[in-house]
mmCIF file of C-alpha atoms in Angstrom:
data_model
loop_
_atom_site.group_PDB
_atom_site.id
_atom_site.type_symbol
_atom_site.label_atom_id
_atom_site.label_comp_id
_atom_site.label_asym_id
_atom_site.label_seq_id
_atom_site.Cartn_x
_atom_site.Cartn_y
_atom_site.Cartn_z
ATOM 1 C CA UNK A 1 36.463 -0.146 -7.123
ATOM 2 C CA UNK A 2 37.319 1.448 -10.627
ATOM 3 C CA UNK A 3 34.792 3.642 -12.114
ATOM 4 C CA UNK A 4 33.995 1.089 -15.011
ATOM 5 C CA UNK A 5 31.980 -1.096 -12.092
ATOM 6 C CA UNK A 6 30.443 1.745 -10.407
ATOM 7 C CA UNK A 7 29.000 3.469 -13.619
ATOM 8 C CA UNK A 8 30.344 6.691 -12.496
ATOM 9 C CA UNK A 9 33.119 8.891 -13.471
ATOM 10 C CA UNK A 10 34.663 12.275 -14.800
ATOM 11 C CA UNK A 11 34.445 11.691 -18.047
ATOM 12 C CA UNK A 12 32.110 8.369 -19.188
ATOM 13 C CA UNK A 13 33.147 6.605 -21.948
ATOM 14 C CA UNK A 14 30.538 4.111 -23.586
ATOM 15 C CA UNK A 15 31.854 1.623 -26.004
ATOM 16 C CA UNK A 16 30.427 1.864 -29.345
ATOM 17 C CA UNK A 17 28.466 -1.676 -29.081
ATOM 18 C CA UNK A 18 26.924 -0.596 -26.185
ATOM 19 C CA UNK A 19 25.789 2.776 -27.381
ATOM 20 C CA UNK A 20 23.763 0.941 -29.571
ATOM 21 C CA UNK A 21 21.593 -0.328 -27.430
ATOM 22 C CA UNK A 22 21.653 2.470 -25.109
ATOM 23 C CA UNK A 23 20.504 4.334 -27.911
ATOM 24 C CA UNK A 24 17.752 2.065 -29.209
ATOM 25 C CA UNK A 25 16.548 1.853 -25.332
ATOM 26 C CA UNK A 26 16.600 5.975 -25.077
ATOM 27 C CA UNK A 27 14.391 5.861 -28.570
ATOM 28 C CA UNK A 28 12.115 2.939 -26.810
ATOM 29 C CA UNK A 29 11.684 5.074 -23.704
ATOM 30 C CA UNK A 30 11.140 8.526 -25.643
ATOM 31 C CA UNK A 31 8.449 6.577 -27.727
ATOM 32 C CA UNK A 32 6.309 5.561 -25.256
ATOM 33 C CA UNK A 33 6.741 9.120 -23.470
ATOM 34 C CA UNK A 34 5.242 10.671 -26.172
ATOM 35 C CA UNK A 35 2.326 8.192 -26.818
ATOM 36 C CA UNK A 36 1.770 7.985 -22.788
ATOM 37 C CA UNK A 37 1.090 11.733 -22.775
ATOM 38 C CA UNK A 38 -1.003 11.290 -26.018
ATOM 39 C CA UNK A 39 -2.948 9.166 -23.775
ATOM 40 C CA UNK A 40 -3.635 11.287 -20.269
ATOM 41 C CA UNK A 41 -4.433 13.876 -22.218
ATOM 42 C CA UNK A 42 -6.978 11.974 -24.492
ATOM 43 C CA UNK A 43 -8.111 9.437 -21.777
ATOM 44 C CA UNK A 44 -8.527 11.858 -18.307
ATOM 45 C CA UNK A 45 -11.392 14.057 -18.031
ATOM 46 C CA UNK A 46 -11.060 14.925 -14.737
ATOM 47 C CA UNK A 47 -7.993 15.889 -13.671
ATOM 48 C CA UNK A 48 -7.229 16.672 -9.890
ATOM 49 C CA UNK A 49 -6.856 13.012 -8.698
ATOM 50 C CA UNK A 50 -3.618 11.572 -7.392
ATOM 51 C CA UNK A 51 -4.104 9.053 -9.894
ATOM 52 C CA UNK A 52 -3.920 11.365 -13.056
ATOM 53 C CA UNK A 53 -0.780 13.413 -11.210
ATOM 54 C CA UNK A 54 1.006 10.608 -10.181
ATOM 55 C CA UNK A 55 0.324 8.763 -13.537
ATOM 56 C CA UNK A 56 1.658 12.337 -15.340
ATOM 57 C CA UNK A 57 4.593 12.951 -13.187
ATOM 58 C CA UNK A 58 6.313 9.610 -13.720
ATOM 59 C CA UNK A 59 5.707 9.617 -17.139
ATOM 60 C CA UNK A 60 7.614 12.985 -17.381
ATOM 61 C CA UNK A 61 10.238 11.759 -15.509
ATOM 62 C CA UNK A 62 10.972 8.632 -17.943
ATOM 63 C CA UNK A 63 11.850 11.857 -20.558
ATOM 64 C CA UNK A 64 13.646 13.474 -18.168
ATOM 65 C CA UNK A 65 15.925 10.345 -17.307
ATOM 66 C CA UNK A 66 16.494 9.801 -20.512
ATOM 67 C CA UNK A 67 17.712 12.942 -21.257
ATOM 68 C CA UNK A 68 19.797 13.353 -18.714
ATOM 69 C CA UNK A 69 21.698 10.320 -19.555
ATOM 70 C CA UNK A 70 21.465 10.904 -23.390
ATOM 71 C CA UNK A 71 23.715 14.097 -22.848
ATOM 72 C CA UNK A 72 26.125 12.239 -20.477
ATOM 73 C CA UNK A 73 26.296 9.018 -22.108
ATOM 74 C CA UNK A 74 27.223 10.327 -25.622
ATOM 75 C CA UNK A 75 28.879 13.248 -24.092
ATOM 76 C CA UNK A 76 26.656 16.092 -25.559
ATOM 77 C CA UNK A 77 27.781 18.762 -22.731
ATOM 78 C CA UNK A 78 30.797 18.899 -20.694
ATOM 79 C CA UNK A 79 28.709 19.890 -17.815
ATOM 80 C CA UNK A 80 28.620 17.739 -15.235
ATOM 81 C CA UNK A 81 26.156 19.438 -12.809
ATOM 82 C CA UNK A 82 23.369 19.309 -15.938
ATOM 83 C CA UNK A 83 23.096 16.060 -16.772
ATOM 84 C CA UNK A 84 23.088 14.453 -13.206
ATOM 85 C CA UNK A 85 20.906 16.766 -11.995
ATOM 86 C CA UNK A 86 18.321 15.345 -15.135
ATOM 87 C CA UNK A 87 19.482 12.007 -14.233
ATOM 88 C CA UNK A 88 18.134 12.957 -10.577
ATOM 89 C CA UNK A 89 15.070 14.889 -10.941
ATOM 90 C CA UNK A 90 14.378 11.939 -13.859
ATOM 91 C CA UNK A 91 15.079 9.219 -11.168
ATOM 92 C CA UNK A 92 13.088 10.370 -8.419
ATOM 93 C CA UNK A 93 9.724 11.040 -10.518
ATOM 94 C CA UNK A 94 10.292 8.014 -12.264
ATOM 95 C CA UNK A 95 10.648 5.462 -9.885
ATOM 96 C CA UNK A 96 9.018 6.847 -6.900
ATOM 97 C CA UNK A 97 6.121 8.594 -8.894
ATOM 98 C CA UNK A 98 5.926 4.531 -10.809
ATOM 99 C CA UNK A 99 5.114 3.166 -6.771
ATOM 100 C CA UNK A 100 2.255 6.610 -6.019
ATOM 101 C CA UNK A 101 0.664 5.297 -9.579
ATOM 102 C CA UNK A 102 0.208 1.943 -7.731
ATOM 103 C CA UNK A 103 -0.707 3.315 -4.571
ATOM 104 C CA UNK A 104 -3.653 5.295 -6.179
ATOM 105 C CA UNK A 105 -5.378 2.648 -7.468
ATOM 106 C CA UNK A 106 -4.907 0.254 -4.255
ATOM 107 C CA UNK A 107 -8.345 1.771 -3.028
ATOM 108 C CA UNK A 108 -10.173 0.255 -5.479
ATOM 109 C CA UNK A 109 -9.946 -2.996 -4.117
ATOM 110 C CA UNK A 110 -8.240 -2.896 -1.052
ATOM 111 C CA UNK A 111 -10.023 -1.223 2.053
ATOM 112 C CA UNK A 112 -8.477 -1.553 5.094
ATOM 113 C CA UNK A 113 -7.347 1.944 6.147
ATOM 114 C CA UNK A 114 -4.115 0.652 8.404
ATOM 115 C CA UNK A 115 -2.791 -0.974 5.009
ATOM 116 C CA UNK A 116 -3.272 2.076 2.932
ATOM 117 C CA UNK A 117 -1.418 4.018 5.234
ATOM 118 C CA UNK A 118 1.330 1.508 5.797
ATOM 119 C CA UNK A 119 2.259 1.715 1.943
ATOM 120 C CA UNK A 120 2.118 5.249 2.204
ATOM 121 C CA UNK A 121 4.619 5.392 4.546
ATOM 122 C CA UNK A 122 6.651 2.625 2.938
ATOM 123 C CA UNK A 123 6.700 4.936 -0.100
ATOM 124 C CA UNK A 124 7.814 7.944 1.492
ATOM 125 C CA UNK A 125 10.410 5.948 3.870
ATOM 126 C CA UNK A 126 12.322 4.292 0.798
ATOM 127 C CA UNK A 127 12.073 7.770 -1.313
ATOM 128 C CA UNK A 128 13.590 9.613 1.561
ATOM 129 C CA UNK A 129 16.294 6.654 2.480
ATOM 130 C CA UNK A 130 16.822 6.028 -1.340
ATOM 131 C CA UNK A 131 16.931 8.967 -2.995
ATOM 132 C CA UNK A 132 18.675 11.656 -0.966
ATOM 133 C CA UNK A 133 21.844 9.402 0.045
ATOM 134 C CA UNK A 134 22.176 8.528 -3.617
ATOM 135 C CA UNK A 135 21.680 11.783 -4.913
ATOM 136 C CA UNK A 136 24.706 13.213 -2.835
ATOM 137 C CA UNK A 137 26.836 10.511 -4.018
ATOM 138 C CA UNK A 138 26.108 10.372 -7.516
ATOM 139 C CA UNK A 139 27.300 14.230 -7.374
ATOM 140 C CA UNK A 140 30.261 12.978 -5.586
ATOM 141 C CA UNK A 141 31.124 10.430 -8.142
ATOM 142 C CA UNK A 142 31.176 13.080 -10.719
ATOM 143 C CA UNK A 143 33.042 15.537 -9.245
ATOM 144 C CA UNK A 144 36.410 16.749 -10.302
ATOM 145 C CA UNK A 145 37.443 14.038 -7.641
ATOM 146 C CA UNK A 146 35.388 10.958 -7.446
ATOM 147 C CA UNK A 147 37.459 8.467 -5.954
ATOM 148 C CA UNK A 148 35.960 8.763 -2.447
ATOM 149 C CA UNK A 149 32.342 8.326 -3.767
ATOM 150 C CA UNK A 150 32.701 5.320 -6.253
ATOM 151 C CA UNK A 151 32.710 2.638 -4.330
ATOM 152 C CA UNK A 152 30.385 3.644 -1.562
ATOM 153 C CA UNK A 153 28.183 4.504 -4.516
ATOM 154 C CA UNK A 154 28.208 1.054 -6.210
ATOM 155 C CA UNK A 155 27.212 -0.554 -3.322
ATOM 156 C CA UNK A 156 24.219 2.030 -2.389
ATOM 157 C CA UNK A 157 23.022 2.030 -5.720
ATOM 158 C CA UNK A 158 22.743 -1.683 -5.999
ATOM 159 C CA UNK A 159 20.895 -1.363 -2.035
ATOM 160 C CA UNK A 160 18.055 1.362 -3.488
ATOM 161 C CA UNK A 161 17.506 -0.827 -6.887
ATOM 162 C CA UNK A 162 16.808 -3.912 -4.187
ATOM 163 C CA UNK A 163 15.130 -1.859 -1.673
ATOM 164 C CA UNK A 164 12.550 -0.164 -4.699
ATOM 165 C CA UNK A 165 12.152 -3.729 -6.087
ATOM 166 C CA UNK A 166 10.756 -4.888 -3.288
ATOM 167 C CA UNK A 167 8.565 -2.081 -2.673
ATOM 168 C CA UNK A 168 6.625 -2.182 -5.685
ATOM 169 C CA UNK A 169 6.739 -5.732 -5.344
ATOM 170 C CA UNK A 170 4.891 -5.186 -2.432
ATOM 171 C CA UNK A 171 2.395 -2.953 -3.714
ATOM 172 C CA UNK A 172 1.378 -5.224 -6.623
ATOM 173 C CA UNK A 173 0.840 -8.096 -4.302
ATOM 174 C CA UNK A 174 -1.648 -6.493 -2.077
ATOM 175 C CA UNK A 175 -3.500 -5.355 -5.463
ATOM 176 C CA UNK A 176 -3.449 -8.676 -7.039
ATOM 177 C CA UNK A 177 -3.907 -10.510 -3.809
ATOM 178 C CA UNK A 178 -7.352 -8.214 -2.952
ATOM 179 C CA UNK A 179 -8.105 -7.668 -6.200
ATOM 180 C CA UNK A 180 -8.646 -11.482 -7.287
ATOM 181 C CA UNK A 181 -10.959 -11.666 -4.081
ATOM 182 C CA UNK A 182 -12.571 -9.478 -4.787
ATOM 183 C CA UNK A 183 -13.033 -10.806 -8.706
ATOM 184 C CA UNK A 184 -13.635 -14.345 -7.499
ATOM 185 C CA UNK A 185 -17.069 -13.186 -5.265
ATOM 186 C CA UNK A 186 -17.721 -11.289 -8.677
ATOM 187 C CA UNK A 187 -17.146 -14.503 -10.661
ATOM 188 C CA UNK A 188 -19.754 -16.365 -8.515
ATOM 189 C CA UNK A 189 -22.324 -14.607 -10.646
ATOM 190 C CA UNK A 190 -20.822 -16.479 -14.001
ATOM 191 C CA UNK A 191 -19.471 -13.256 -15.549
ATOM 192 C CA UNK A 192 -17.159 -14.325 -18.217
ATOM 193 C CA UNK A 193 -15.077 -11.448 -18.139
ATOM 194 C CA UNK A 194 -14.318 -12.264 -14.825
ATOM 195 C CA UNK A 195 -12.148 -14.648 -15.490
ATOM 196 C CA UNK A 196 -10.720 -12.892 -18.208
ATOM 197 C CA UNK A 197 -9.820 -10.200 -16.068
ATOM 198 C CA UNK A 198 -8.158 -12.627 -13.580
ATOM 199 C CA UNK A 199 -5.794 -14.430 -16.162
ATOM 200 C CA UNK A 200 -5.077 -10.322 -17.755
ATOM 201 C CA UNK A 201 -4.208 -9.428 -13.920
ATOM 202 C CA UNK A 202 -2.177 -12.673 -13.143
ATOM 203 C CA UNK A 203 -0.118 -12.115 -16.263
ATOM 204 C CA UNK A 204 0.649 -8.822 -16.609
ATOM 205 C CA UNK A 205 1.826 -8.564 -12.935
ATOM 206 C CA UNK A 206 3.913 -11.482 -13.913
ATOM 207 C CA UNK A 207 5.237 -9.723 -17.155
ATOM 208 C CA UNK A 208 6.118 -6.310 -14.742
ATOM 209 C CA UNK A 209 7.778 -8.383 -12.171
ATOM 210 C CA UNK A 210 10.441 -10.145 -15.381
ATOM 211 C CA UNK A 211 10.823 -6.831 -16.161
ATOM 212 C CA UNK A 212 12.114 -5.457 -12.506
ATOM 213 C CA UNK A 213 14.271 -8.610 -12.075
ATOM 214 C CA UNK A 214 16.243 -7.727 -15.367
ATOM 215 C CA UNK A 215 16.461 -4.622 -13.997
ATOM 216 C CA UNK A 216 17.960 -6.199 -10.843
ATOM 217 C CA UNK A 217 20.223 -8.559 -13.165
ATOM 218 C CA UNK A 218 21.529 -5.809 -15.101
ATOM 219 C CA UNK A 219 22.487 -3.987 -11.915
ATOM 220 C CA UNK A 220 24.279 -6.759 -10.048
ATOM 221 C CA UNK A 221 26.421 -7.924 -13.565
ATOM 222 C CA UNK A 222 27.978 -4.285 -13.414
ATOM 223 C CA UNK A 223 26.527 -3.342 -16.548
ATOM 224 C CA UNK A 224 25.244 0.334 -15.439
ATOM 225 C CA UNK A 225 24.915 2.317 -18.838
ATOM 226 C CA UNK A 226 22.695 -0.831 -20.266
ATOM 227 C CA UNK A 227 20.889 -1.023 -16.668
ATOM 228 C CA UNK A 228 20.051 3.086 -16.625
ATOM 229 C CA UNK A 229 18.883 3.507 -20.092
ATOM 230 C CA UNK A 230 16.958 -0.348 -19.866
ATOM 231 C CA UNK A 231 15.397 0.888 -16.749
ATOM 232 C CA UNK A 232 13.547 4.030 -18.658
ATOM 233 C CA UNK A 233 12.620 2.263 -21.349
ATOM 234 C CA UNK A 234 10.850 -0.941 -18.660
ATOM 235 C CA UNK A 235 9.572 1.580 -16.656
ATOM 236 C CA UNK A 236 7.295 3.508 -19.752
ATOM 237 C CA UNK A 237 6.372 -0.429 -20.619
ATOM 238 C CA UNK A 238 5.057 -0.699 -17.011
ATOM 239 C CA UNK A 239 3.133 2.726 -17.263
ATOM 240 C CA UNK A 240 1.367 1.591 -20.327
ATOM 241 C CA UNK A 241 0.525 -2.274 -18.801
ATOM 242 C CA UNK A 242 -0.662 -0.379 -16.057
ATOM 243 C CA UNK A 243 -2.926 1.985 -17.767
ATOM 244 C CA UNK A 244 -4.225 -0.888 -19.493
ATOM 245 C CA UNK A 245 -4.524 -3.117 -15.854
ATOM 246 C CA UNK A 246 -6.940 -0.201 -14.073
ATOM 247 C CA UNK A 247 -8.888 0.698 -17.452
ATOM 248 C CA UNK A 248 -10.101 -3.045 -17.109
ATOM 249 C CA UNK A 249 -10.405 -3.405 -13.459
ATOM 250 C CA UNK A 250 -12.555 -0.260 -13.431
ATOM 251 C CA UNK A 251 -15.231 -1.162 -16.011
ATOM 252 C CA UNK A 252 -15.468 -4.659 -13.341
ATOM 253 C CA UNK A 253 -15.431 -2.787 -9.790
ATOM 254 C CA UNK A 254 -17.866 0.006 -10.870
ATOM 255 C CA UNK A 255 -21.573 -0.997 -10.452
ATOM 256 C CA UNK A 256 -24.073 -0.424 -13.483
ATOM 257 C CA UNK A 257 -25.112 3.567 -14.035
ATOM 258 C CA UNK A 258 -28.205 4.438 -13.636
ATOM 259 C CA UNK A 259 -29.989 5.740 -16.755
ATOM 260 C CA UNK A 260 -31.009 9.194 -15.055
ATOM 261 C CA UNK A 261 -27.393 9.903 -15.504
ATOM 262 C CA UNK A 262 -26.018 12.782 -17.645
ATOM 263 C CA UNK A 263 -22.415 12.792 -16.619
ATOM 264 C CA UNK A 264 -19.677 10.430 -15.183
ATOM 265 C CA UNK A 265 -16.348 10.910 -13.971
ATOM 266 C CA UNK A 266 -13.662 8.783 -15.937
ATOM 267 C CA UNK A 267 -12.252 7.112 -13.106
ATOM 268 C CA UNK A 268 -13.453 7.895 -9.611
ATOM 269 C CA UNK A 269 -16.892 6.210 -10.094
ATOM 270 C CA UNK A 270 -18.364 9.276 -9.517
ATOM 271 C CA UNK A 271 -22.147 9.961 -11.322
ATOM 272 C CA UNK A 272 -23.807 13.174 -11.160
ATOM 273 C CA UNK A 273 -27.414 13.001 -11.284
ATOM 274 C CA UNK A 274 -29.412 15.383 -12.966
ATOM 275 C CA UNK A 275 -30.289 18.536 -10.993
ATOM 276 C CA UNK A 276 -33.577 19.012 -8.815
ATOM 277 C CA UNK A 277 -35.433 22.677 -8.683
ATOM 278 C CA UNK A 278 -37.720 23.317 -6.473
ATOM 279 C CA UNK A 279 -39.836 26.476 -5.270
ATOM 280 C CA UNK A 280 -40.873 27.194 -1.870
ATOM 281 C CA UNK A 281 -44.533 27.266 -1.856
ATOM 282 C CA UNK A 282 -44.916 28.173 2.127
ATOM 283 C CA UNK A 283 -45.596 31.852 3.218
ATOM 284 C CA UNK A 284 -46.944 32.965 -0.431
ATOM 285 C CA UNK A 285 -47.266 36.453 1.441
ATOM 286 C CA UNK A 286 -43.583 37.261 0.996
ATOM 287 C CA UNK A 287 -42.225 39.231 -2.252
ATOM 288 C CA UNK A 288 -39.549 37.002 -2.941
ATOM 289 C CA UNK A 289 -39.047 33.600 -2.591
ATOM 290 C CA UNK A 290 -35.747 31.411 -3.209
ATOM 291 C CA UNK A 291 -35.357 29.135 -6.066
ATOM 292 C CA UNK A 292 -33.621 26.504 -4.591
ATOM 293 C CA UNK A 293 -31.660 24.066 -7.301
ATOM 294 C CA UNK A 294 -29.786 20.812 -5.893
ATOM 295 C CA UNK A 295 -27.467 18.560 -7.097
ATOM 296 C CA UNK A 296 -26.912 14.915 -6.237
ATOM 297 C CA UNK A 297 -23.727 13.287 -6.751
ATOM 298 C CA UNK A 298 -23.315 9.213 -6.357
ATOM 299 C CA UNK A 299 -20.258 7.821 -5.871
ATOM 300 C CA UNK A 300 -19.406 4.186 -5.848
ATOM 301 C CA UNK A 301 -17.337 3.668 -2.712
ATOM 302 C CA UNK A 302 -16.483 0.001 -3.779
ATOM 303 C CA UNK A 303 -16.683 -3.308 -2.066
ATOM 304 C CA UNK A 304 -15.649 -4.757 0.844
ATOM 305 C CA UNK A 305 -16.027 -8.326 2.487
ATOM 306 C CA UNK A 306 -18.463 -9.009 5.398
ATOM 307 C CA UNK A 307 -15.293 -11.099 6.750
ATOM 308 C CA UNK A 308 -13.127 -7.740 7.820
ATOM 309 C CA UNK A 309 -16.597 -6.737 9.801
ATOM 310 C CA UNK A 310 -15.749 -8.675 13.024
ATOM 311 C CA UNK A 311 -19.580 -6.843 14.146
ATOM 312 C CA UNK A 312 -21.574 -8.689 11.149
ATOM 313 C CA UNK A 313 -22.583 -12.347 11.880
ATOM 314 C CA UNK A 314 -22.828 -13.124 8.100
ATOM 315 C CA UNK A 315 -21.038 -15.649 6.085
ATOM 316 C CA UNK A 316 -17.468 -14.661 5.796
ATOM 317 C CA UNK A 317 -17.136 -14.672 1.659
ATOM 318 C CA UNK A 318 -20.201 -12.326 1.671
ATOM 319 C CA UNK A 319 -20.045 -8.949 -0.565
ATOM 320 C CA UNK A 320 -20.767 -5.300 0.886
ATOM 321 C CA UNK A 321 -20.900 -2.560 -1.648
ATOM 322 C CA UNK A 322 -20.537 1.520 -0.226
ATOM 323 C CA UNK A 323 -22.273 4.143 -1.658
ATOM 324 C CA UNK A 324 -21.880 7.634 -0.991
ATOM 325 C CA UNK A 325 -24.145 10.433 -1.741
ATOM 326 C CA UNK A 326 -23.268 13.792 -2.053
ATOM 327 C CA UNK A 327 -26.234 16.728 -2.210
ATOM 328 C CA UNK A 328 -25.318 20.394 -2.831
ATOM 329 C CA UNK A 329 -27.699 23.621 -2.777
ATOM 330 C CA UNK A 330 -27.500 26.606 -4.515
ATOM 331 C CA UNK A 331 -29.929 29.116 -5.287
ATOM 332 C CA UNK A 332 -31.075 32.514 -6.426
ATOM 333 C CA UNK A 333 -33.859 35.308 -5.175
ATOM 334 C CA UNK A 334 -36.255 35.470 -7.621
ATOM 335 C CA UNK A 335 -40.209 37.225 -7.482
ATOM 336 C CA UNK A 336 -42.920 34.973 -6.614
ATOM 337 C CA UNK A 337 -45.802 34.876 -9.153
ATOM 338 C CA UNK A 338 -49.154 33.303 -7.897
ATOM 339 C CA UNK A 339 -50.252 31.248 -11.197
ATOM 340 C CA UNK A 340 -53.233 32.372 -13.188
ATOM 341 C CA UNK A 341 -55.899 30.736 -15.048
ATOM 342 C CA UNK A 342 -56.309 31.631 -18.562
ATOM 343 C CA UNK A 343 -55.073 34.884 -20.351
#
């Protein structure tokens, strides 16, 4: 197989027609880059949640892609080793960082443990099958002599863009699938938004899907410089529809706040409620007594149907919401003062 179908070689040359578009996909996936970032940083409050990581990590990879194949593609450095290792370390945050952002949000609807950890070890199966293979023979294929890696390359890389097609195709499923259950109970109440949240899920999964099967075409018409620099710029398009997805599921799954509130977490559900002091009043014959301040934390642990509870004789389409409530002391020594009357 010549290195024109495999998308590899020494020394890439990319017609001037399709460096166009290369370029104006580059531009599209830098774009959104930026105004992603502009985003986490503006949006996330709370940052030490696989969510916000996962969400930050493949968004720095669609820069790093793109970089890597900006300098190969137009030939801005000689060096080989540079630009496929950005093209790598691009890849692998990109795509597999793109199926942990879906994986962190599957909680919120879906609750059955053996599920949860059956994607996670779908994700870390395909990254570890996918991307290490791949890896050693996209080196190969630009070596100083690629002709043993260039057609065992074409047909790998067409296996890991199937293989990571159907994984987040698998992903978005189970959240659509639970996630319109669990908005249809919801909708029983007559909540309009509801149903506007159903028809925003339904298409947008529909619109992310059209954009993996071009990714797919592309691949499998041996058009490789249009299908690398597309797949950045669909990729940053998916971020931002999915950013858009949770912010709206959220504001549905989360229960009302109380009003004793005085701070939320942005994503997690959780409230903190305001903080308790108390003073010991027992054993007033001691010097010092402890000031002992607690604070209650309430987090929404989401909703589950009374159907997966084989132990619950209730009707089957019936609703259980999970709270959990977290209390933490602290406190300080401080002198006792009996309290006086008057002056």
């Amino acid at each position: 197989m010549s290195s024109s179908e495999s998308g590899m070689s020494k020394d890439p040359a990319v017609p001037h027609p399709v460096a166009i578009a290369i370029a104006c996909f580059l531009a599209i996936s830098m774009y959104n880059v930026v105004e992603l970032i502009f985003i986490i940083i503006v949006t996330f409050k709370k940052r030490n949640s696989l969510y916000f990581w996962s969400f930050m990590v493949a968004t720095v990879g669609i820069a790093i892609h793109a970089i890597g194949f900006l300098l190969r593609d137009f030939q801005i450095t000689k060096s080989r080793f540079l630009y496929v290792t950005f093209m790598s370390l691009g890849w692998y945050a990109m795509v597999t960082g793109q199926s942990v952002v879906l994986f962190s949000r599957l909680h919120l609807v879906l609750y059955n443990r053996n599920w949860l950890r059956a994607v996670r070890v779908l994700i870390i199966t395909n990254a570890i099958v996918c991307h290490i293979p791949t890896t050693v023979m996209t080196y190969g294929a630009s070596s100083s002599d690629p002709e043993p890696f260039l057609g065992i390359y074409s047909i790998y890389e067409r296996v890991q863009v199937t293989i990571f097609f159907f994984q987040e195709v698998v992903i978005s499923g189970l959240y659509v699938h639970e996630a319109m259950k669990f908005l249809q109970i919801r909708a029983i109440r007559g909540e309009k938004t509801n149903h506007n949240m159903m028809r925003h899920l339904i298409s947008s999964n529909i619109f992310v899907i059209m954009l993996d099967v071009t990714i797919l075409a592309l691949e499998f018409s041996n058009l490789y410089d249009l299908q690398t620099s597309y797949k950045g710029a669909a990729y940053s398009m998916k971020l931002k529809l999915e950013f858009s997805v949770l912010n709206r599921l959220v504001k549905v799954v989360q229960p009302p706040r109380s009003t004793y509130c005085n701070h939320t977490n942005d994503l997690d559900g959780t409230i903190q409620l305001e903080s308790v002091d108390s003073r010991n009043k027992i054993g007033r014959s001691i010097a010092d007594k402890m000031q002992s301040g607690y604070e209650a934390h309430v987090k929404a642990g989401g909703a589950r149907y009374f159907g997966d509870c084989p132990d619950l004789d209730v009707p089957k389409k019936s609703l259980l919401r999970t709270t959990e409530i977290f209390v933490t002391e602290h406190g300080k020594s401080i002198p006792w003062q009996r309290p006086t009357n008057g002056a």
